C-alpha cells in the first residue's frame, strides 16, 4: 500500500496533533464534514462530465 509506505503511524499521530493545535477540537468535525462533501461534489461533477462526453456524438465519424 502506497500510503503505508509513506506515512508511519508516528507521522499520522504528529499530523493529528498539529491539526488539533491549529483548528481545535470543536472545529475539526466540521472541517472533515466540509472536506467530505466537497470530495463527493467533485466526484459527482467528474461523473457527470464523463457521461456528457460519452453521450455526445463523435464529429470525426460523421463525414458530411
Short mmCIF file of C-alpha atoms in Angstrom, two decimals:
data_model
loop_
_atom_site.label_atom_id
_atom_site.label_comp_id
_atom_site.label_asym_id
_atom_site.label_seq_id
_atom_site.Cartn_x
_atom_site.Cartn_y
_atom_site.Cartn_z
CA UNK A 1 0.00 0.00 0.00
CA UNK A 2 1.45 3.32 -1.05
CA UNK A 3 0.22 5.41 1.88
CA UNK A 4 1.50 2.86 4.37
CA UNK A 5 4.96 3.21 2.87
CA UNK A 6 4.91 7.00 3.04
CA UNK A 7 3.29 7.60 6.42
CA UNK A 8 4.24 5.66 9.51
CA UNK A 9 1.86 5.60 12.50
CA UNK A 10 4.09 8.14 14.25
CA UNK A 11 3.77 10.54 11.32
CA UNK A 12 -0.01 10.26 11.38
CA UNK A 13 -0.11 10.97 15.12
CA UNK A 14 2.02 14.08 14.62
CA UNK A 15 -0.29 15.29 11.83
CA UNK A 16 -3.38 14.78 14.01
CA UNK A 17 -1.79 16.65 16.93
CA UNK A 18 -0.82 19.56 14.67
CA UNK A 19 -4.35 19.70 13.24
CA UNK A 20 -5.79 19.74 16.75
CA UNK A 21 -3.47 22.59 17.71
CA UNK A 22 -4.29 24.63 14.62
CA UNK A 23 -8.05 24.11 14.35
CA UNK A 24 -9.08 22.99 17.81
CA UNK A 25 -11.24 20.05 18.76
CA UNK A 26 -14.55 21.79 18.10
CA UNK A 27 -13.81 22.82 14.51
CA UNK A 28 -12.27 19.54 13.26
CA UNK A 29 -15.56 17.63 12.75
CA UNK A 30 -16.99 20.49 10.71
CA UNK A 31 -13.80 20.73 8.69
CA UNK A 32 -13.84 16.98 7.99
CA UNK A 33 -17.52 17.17 7.02
CA UNK A 34 -16.90 20.01 4.57
CA UNK A 35 -13.93 18.21 3.00
CA UNK A 36 -16.07 15.09 2.60
CA UNK A 37 -18.93 16.97 0.96
CA UNK A 38 -16.54 18.82 -1.36
CA UNK A 39 -14.99 15.50 -2.38
CA UNK A 40 -18.37 13.95 -3.12
CA UNK A 41 -19.45 17.01 -5.16
CA UNK A 42 -16.21 16.81 -7.14
CA UNK A 43 -16.80 13.12 -7.88
CA UNK A 44 -20.37 13.86 -8.99
CA UNK A 45 -19.09 16.56 -11.34
CA UNK A 46 -16.47 14.26 -12.83
CA UNK A 47 -19.05 11.50 -13.35
CA UNK A 48 -21.45 13.97 -14.95
CA UNK A 49 -18.73 15.27 -17.24
CA UNK A 50 -17.79 11.80 -18.43
CA UNK A 51 -21.44 10.91 -19.05
CA UNK A 52 -21.93 14.12 -21.04
CA UNK A 53 -18.82 13.48 -23.14
CA UNK A 54 -19.78 9.88 -23.88
CA UNK A 55 -23.31 10.93 -24.90
CA UNK A 56 -22.02 13.49 -27.40
CA UNK A 57 -21.64 12.18 -30.97
CA UNK A 58 -18.12 11.98 -32.29
CA UNK A 59 -17.69 14.61 -35.03
CA UNK A 60 -14.89 12.70 -36.79
CA UNK A 61 -17.09 9.68 -37.60
CA UNK A 62 -19.83 11.68 -39.36
CA UNK A 63 -18.38 12.95 -42.65
CA UNK A 64 -20.62 15.39 -44.46
#
